[in-house]
PDB file of C-alpha atoms in Angstrom:
ATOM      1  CA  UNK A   1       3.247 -18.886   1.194  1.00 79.00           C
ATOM      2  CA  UNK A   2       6.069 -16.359   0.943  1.00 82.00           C
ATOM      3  CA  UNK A   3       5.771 -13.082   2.725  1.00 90.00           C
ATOM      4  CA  UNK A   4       7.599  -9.968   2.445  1.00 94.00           C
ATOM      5  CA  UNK A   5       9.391  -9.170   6.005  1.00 95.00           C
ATOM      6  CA  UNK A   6      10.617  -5.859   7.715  1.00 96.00           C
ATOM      7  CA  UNK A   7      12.817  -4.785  10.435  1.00 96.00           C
ATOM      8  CA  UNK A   8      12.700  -3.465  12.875  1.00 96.00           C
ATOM      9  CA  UNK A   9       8.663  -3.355  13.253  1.00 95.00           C
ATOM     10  CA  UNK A  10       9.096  -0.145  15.655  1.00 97.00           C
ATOM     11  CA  UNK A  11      12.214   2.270  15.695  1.00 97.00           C
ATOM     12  CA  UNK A  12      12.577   4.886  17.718  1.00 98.00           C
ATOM     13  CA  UNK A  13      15.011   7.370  17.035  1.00 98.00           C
ATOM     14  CA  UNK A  14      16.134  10.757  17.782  1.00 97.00           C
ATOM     15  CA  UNK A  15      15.747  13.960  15.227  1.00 98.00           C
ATOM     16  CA  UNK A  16      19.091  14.527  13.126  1.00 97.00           C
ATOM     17  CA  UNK A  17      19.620  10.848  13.366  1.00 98.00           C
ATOM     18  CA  UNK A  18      20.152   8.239  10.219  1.00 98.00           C
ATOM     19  CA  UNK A  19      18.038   5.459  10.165  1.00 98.00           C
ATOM     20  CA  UNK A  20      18.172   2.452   8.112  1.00 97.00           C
ATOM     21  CA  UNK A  21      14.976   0.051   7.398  1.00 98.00           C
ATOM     22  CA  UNK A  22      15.492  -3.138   6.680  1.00 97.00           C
ATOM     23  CA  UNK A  23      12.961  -5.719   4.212  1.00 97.00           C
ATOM     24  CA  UNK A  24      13.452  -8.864   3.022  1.00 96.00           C
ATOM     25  CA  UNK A  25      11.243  -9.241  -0.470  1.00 95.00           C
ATOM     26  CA  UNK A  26       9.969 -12.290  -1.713  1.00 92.00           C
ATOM     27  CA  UNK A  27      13.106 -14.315  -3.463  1.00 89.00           C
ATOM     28  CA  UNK A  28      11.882 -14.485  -6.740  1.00 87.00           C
ATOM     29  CA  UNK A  29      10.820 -10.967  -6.994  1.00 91.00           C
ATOM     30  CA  UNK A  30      11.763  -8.179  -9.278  1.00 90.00           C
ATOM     31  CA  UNK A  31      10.597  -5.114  -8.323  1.00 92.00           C
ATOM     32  CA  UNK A  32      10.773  -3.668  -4.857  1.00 94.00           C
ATOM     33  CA  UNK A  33       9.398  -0.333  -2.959  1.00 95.00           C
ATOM     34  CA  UNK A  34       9.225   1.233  -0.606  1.00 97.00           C
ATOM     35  CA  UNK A  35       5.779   3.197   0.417  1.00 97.00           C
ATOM     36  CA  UNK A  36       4.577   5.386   3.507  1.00 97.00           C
ATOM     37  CA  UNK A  37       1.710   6.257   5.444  1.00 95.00           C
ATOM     38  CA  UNK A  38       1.812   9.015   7.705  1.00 95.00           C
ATOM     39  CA  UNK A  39      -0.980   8.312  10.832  1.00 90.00           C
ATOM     40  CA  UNK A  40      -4.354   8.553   9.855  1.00 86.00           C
ATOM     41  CA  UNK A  41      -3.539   9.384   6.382  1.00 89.00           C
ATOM     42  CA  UNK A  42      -3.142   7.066   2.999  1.00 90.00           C
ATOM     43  CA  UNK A  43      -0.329   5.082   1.645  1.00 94.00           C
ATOM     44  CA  UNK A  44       2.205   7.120  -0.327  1.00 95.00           C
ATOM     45  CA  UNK A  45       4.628   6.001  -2.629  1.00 95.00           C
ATOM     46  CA  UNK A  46       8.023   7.035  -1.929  1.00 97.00           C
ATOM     47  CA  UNK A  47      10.036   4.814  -4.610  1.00 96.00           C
ATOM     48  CA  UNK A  48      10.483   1.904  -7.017  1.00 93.00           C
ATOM     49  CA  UNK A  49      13.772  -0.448  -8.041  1.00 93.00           C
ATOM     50  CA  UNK A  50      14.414  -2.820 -10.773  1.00 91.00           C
ATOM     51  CA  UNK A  51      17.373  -4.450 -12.050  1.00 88.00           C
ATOM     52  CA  UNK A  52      19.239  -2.203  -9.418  1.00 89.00           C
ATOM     53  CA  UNK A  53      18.930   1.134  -9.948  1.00 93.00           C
ATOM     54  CA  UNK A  54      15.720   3.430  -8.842  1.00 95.00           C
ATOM     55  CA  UNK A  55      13.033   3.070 -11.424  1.00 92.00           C
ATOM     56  CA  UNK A  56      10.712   5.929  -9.620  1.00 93.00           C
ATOM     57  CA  UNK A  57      10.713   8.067  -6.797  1.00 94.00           C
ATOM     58  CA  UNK A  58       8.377  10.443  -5.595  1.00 95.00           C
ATOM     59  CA  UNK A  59       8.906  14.430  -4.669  1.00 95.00           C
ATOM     60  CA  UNK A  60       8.856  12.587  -1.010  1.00 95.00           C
ATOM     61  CA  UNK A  61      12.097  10.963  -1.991  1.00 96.00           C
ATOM     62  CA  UNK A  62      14.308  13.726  -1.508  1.00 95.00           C
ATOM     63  CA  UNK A  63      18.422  13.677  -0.809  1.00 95.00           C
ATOM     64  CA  UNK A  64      17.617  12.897   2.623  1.00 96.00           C
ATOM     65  CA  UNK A  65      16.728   9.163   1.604  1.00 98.00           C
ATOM     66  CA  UNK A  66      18.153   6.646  -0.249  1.00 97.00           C
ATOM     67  CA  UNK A  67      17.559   3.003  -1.528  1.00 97.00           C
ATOM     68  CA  UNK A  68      19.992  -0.500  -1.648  1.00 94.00           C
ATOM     69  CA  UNK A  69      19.924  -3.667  -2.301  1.00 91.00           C
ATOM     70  CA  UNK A  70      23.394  -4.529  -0.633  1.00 85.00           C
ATOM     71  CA  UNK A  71      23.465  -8.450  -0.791  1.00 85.00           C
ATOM     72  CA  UNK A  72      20.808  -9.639  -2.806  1.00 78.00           C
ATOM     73  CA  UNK A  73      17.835 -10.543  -0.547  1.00 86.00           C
ATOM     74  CA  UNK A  74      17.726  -7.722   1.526  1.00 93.00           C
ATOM     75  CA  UNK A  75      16.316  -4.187   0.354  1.00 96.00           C
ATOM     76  CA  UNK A  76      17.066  -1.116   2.511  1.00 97.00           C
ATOM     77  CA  UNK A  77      15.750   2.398   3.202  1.00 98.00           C
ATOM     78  CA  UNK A  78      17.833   4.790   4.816  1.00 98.00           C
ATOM     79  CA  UNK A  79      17.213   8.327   6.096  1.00 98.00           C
ATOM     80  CA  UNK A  80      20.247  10.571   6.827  1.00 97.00           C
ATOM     81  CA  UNK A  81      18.884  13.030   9.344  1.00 95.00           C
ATOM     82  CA  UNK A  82      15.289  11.897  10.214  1.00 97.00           C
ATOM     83  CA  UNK A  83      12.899  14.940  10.995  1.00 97.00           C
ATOM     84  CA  UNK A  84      10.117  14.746  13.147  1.00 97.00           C
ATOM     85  CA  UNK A  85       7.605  14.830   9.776  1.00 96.00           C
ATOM     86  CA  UNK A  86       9.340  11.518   8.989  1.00 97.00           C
ATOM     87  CA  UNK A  87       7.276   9.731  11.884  1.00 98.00           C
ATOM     88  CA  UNK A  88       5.079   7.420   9.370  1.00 97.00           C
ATOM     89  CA  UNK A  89       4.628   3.602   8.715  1.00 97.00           C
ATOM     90  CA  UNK A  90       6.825   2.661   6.241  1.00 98.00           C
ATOM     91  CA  UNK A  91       5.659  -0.278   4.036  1.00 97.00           C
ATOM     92  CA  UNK A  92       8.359  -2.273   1.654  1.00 96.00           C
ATOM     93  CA  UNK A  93       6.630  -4.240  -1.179  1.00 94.00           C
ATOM     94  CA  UNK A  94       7.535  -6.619  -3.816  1.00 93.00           C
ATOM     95  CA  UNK A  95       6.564  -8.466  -7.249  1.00 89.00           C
ATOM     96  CA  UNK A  96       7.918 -10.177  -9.729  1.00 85.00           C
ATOM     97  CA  UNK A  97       6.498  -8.437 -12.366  1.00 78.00           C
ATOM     98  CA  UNK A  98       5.111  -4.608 -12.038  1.00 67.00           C
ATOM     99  CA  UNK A  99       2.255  -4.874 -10.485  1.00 67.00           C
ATOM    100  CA  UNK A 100       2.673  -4.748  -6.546  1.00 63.00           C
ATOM    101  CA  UNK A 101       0.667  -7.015  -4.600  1.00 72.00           C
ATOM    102  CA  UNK A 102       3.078  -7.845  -1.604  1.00 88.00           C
ATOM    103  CA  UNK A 103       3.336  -5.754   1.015  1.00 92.00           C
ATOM    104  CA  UNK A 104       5.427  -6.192   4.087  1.00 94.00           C
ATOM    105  CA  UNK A 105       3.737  -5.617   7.490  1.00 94.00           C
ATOM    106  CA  UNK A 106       5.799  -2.568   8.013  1.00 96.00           C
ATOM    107  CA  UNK A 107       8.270  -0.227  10.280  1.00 97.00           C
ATOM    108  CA  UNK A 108       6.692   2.052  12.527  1.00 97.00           C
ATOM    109  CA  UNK A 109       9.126   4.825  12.498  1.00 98.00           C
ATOM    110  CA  UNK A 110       8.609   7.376  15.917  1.00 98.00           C
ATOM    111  CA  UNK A 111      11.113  10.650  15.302  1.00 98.00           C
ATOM    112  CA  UNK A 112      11.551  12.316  18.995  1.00 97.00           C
TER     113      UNK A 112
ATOM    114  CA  UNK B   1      -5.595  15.412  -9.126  1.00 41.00           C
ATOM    115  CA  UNK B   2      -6.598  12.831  -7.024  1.00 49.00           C
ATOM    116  CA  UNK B   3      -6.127   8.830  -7.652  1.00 63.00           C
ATOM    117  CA  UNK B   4      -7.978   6.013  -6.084  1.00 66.00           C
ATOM    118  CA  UNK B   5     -10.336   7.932  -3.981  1.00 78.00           C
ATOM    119  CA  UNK B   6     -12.820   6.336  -2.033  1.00 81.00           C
ATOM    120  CA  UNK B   7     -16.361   6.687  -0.686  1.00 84.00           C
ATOM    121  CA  UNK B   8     -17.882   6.074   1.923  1.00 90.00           C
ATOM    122  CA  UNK B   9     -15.023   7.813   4.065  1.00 91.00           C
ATOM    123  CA  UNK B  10     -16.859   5.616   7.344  1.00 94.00           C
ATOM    124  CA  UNK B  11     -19.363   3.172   7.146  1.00 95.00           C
ATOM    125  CA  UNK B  12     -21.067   1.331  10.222  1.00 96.00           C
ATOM    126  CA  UNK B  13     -23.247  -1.317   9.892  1.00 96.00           C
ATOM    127  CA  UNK B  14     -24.595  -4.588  12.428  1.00 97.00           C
ATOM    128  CA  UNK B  15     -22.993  -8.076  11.500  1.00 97.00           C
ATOM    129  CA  UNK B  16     -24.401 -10.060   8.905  1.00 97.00           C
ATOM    130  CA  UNK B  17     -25.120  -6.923   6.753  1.00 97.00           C
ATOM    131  CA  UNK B  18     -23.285  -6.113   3.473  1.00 97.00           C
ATOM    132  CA  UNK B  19     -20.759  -3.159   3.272  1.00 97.00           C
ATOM    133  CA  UNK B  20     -20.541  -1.492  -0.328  1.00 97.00           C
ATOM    134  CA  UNK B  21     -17.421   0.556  -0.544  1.00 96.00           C
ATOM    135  CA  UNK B  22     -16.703   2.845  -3.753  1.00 96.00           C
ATOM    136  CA  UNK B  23     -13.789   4.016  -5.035  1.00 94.00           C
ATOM    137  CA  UNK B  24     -13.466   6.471  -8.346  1.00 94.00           C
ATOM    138  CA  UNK B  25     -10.357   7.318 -10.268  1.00 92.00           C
ATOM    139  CA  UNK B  26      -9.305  10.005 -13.112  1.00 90.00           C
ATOM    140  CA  UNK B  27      -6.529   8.405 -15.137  1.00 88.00           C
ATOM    141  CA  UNK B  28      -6.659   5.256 -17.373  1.00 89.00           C
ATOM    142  CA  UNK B  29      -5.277   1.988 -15.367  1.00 89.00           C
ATOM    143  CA  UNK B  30      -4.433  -1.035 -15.906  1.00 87.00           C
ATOM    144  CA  UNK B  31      -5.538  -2.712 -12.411  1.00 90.00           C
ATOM    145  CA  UNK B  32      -7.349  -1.622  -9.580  1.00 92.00           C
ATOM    146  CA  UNK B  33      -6.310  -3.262  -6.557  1.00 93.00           C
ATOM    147  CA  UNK B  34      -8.649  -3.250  -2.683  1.00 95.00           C
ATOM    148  CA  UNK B  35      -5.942  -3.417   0.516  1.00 95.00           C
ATOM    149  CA  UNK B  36      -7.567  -4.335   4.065  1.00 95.00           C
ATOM    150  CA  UNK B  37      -5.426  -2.639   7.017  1.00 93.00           C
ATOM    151  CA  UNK B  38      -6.334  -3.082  10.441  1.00 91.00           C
ATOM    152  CA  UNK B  39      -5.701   0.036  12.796  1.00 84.00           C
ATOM    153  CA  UNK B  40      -1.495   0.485  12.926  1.00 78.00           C
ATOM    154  CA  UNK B  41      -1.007  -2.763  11.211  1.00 84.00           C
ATOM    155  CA  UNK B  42       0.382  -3.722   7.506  1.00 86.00           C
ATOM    156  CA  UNK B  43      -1.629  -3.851   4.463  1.00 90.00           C
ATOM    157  CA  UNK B  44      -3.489  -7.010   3.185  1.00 90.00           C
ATOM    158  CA  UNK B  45      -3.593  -7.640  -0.413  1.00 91.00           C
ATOM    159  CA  UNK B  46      -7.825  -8.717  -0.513  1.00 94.00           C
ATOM    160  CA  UNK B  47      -7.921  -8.538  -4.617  1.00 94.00           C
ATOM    161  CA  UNK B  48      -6.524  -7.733  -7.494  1.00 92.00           C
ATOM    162  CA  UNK B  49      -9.125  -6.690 -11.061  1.00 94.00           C
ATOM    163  CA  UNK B  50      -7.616  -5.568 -14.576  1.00 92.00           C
ATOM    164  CA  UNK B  51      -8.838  -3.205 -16.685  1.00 92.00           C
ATOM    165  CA  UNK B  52     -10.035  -5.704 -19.222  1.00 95.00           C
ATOM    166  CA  UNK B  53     -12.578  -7.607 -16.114  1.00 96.00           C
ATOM    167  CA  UNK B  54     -15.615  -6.159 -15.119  1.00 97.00           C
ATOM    168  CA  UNK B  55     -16.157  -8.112 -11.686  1.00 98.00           C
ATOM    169  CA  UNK B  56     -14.583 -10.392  -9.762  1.00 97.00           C
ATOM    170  CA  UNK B  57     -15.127 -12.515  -6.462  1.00 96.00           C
ATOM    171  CA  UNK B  58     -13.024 -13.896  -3.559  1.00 95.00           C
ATOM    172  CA  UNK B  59     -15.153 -15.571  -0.458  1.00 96.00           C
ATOM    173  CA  UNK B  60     -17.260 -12.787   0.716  1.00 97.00           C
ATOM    174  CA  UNK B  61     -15.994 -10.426  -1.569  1.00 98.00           C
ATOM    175  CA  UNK B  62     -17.245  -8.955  -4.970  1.00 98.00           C
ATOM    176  CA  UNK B  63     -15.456  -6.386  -6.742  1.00 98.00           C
ATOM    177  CA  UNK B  64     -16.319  -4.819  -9.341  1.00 98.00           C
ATOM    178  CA  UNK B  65     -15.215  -2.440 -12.274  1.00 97.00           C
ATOM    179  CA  UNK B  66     -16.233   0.050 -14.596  1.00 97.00           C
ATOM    180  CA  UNK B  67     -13.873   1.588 -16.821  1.00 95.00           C
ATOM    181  CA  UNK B  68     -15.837   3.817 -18.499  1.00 95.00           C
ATOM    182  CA  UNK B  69     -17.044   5.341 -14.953  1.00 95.00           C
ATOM    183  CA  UNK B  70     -13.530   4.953 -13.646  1.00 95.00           C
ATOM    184  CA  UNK B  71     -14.990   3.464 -10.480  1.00 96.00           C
ATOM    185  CA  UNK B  72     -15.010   0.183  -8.869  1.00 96.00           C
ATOM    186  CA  UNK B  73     -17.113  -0.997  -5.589  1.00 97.00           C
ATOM    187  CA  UNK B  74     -16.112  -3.683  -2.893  1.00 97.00           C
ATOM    188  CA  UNK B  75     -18.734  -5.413  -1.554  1.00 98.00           C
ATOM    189  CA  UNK B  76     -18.848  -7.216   1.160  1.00 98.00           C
ATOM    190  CA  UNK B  77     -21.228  -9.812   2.172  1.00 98.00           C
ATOM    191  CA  UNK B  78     -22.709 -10.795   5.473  1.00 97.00           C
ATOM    192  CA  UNK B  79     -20.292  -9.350   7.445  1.00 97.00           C
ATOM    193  CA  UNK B  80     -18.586  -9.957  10.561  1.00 97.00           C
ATOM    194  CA  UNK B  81     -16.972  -7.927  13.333  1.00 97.00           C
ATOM    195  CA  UNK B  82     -13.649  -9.140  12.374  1.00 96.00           C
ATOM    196  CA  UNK B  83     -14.100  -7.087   8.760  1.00 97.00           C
ATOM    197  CA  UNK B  84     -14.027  -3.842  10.455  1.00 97.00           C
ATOM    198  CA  UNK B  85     -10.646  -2.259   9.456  1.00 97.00           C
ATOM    199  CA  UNK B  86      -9.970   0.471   7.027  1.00 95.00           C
ATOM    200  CA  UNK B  87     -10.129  -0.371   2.841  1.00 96.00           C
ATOM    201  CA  UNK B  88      -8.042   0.777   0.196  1.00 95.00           C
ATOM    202  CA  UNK B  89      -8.280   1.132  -3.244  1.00 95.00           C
ATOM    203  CA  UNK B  90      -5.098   1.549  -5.137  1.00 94.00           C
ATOM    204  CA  UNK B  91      -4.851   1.790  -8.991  1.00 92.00           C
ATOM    205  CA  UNK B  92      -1.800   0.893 -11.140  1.00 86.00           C
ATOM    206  CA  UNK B  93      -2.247   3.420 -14.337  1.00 78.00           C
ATOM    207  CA  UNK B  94       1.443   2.906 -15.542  1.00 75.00           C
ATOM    208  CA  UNK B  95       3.187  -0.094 -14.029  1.00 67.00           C
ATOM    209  CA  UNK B  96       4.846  -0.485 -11.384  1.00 78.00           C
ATOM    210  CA  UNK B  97       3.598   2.226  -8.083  1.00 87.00           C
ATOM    211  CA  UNK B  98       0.162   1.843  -7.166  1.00 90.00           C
ATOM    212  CA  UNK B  99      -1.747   4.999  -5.931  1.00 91.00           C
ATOM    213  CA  UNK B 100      -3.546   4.537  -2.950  1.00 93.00           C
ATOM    214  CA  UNK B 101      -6.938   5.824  -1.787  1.00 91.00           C
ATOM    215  CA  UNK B 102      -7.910   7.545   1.530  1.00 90.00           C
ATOM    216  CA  UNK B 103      -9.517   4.633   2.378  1.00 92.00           C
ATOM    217  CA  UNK B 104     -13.004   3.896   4.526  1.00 94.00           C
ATOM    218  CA  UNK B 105     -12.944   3.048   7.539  1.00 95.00           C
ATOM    219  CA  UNK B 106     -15.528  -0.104   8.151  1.00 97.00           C
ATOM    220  CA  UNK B 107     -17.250  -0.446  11.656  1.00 97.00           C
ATOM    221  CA  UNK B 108     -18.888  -3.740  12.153  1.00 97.00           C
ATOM    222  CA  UNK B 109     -20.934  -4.139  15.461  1.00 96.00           C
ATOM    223  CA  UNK B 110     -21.486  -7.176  16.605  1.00 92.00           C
TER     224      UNK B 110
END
């Protein structure tokens, strides 16, 4: 069965830094996000994408991040200057119609 | 206001009992979705009910849903020590994001 796939599955990076996140949704799919979870806490929803343009985004979503799909198959989530309150899993899901079911296994970001 | 929250927060219980898990929600939806995660891992799609079904199974699992209640419950049966893990609700009330739960945290001992 097809599964949704992220990279790196553990970045480290230093505050002020950008950092990209890379999935790779299912190849059929439609809709793609992007969700977090901060440790110990639940799943947030950051933002959605459809026919290649954000469809959503949350007040999390802020100027600091941003959303492509540069190629086709890959979707990516980049943070300009990461801040230590960025530390969180960050889950990439897809579908191919609204309703998400398939989530990647996730990024652990760690901001220093 | 608060989507998709669950109760029991934690919930231990021997093997081969069942677990009931609850989860209540305020706006209209048009799925309600349950998400096993084991501790720092990804999220496992378990099962997937629309608004329009009132209970559903999958192996050991019985969901089931009341609209009118806005709450669902996850049950499930005979358990194992491999269950224990943390479960989601997460409701879909426009299409598209899902809102996600707190979650409990299940504790089988063996």
């Amino acid at each position: 069965e097809p599964e949704v796939t992220q990279t790196p599955s553990h970045q480290v990076t230093q505050m002020g830094q950008e950092v990209i996140l890379r999935c790779v949704p299912i190849s059929n799919h439609l809709y793609f996000y992007w969700y977090r979870q901060i440790l110990g806490q639940k799943v947030e929803f950051l933002v959605s994408f459809y026919n290649n343009e954000i469809s959503e985004k949350s007040e999390i979503f802020d100027d600091q991040f941003s959303v492509e799909r540069p190629d086709g198959s890959n979707f990516t989530l980049k943070i300009r200057s990461t801040k230590l309150e960025d530390s969180a899993m960050y889950f990439c899901a897809s579908d191919y119609s609204s309703a998400t079911g398939h989530f990647g296994p996730g990024t652990r970001l760690t901001v220093t | 206001s608060q989507q998709g929250e669950e109760d029991p927060q934690a919930l231990s219980i021997q093997e081969g009992e069942n677990a009931t898990m609850n989860c209540s929600y305020k706006t209209s939806i048009n799925n309600l979705q349950w998400y096993r995660q084991n501790s720092g891992r990804g999220l496992v799609h378990l099962i997937l009910i629309r608004s329009n079904e009132r209970e559903k199974h999958s192996g050991r699992l019985r969901v089931t849903l009341d609209t009118s209640k806005k709450s669902s419950s996850l049950l499930i049966t005979a358990s194992r020590a491999a269950d224990t893990a943390s479960y989601f609700c997460a409701t879909d009330p426009q299409g598209g994001k899902l809102i996600f739960g707190q979650g409990t945290e299940l504790s089988v001992k063996p």
